[in-house]
Coordinates of C-alpha atoms in Angstrom, one line a residue:
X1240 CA 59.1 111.7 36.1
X1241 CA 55.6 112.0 37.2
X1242 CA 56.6 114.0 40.3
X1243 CA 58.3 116.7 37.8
X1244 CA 54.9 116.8 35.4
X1245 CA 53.1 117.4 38.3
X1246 CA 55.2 120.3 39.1
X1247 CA 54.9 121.6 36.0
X1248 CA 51.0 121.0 36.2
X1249 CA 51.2 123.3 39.8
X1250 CA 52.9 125.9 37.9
X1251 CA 50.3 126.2 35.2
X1252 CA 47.8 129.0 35.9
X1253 CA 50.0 130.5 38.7
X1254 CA 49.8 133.9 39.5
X1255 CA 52.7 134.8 41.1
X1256 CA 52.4 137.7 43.8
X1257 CA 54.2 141.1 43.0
X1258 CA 57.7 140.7 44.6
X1259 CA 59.9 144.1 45.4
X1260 CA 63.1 143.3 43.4
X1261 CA 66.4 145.7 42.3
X1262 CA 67.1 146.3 38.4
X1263 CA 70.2 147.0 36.7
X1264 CA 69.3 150.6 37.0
X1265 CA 66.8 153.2 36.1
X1266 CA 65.8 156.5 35.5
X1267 CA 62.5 158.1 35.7
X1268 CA 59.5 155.8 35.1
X1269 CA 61.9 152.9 33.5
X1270 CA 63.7 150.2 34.6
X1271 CA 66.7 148.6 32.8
X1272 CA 66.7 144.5 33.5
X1273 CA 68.6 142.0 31.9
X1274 CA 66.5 138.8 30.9
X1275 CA 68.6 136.4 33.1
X1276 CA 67.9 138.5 35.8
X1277 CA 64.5 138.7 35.2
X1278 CA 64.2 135.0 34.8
X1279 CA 66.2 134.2 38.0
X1280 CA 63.5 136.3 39.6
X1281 CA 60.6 134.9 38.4
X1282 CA 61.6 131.7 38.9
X1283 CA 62.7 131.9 42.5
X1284 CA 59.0 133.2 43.7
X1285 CA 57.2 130.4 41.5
X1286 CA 59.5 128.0 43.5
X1287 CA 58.4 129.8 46.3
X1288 CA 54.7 130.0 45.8
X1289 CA 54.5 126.4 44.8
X1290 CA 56.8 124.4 47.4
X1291 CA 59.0 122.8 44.2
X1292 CA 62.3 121.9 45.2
X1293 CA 64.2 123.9 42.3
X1294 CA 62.8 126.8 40.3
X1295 CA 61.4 126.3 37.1
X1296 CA 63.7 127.0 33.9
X1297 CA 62.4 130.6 32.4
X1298 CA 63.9 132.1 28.9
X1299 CA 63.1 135.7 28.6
X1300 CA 65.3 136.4 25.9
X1301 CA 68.5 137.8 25.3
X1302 CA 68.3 141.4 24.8
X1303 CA 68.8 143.9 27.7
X1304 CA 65.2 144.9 28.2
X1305 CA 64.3 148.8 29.2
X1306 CA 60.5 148.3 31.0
X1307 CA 57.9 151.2 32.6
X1308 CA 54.9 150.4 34.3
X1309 CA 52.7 147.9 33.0
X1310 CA 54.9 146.4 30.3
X1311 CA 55.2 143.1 29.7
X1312 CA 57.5 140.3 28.6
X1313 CA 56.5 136.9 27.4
X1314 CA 58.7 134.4 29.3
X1315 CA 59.0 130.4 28.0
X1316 CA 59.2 128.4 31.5
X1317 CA 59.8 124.7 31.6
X1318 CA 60.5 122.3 34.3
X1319 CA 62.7 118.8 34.0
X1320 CA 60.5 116.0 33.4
X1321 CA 58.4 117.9 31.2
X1322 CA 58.7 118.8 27.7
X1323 CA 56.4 121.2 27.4
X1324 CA 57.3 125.2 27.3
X1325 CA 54.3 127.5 28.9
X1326 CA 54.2 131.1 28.3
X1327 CA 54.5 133.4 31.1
X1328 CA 53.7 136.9 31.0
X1329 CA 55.8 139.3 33.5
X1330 CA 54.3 142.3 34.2
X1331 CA 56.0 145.4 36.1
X1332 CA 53.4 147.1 38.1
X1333 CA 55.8 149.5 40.1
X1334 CA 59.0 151.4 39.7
X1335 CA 60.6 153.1 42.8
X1336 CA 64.4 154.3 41.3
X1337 CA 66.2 150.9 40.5
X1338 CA 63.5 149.1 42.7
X1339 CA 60.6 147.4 40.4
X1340 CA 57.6 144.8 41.6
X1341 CA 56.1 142.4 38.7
X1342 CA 52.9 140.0 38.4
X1343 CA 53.7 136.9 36.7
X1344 CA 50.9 134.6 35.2
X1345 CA 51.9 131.3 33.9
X1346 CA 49.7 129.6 30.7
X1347 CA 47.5 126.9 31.7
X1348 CA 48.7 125.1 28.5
X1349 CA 52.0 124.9 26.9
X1350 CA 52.7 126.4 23.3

């Protein structure tokens, strides 16, 4: 148990480094992503960044989300071992077609 807290302790305050990724689709200066997808994401360069053995758990909501540069969602990420749910803002910072990259900074607190 105290291995996984410490996990989620590494996560807190990360800032994860933009990552080229493909959407759903797009047009123009939008990109349509579905919130699993998003999450998957996410989580997979936090694993990354922080040497964990799994990704973290993210919740970015359920409905399809339709995103231009600089919007933001609010994901909840949460880790086994630790109850607590930290907010984690994903931001896109480029669109190229269906291609987006994002910023992702995790809460140095939980809710």
């Amino acid at each position: 148990m105290t291995r996984m807290i410490r996990r989620a302790t590494a996560l807190a305050g990360a800032v994860a480094a933009a990552a080229a990724l493909t959407g759903c689709g797009g047009g123009g200066d939008t990109v349509t992503i579905e919130p699993d997808d998003l999450a998957l994401d996410v989580g997979s360069l936090l694993q990354t960044q922080v040497g964990a053995d799994a990704p973290p758990a993210l919740d970015c909501g359920t409905e399809t989300l339709e995103l231009g540069e600089g919007d933001t969602v609010v994901c909840g990420l949460s880790v086994d071992g630790d109850d607590g749910v930290y907010d984690t803002t994903v931001t896109i910072s480029e669109i190229s077609g269906t291609a987006y990259r994002f910023d992702a900074v995790v809460a140095d607190a939980p809710r």
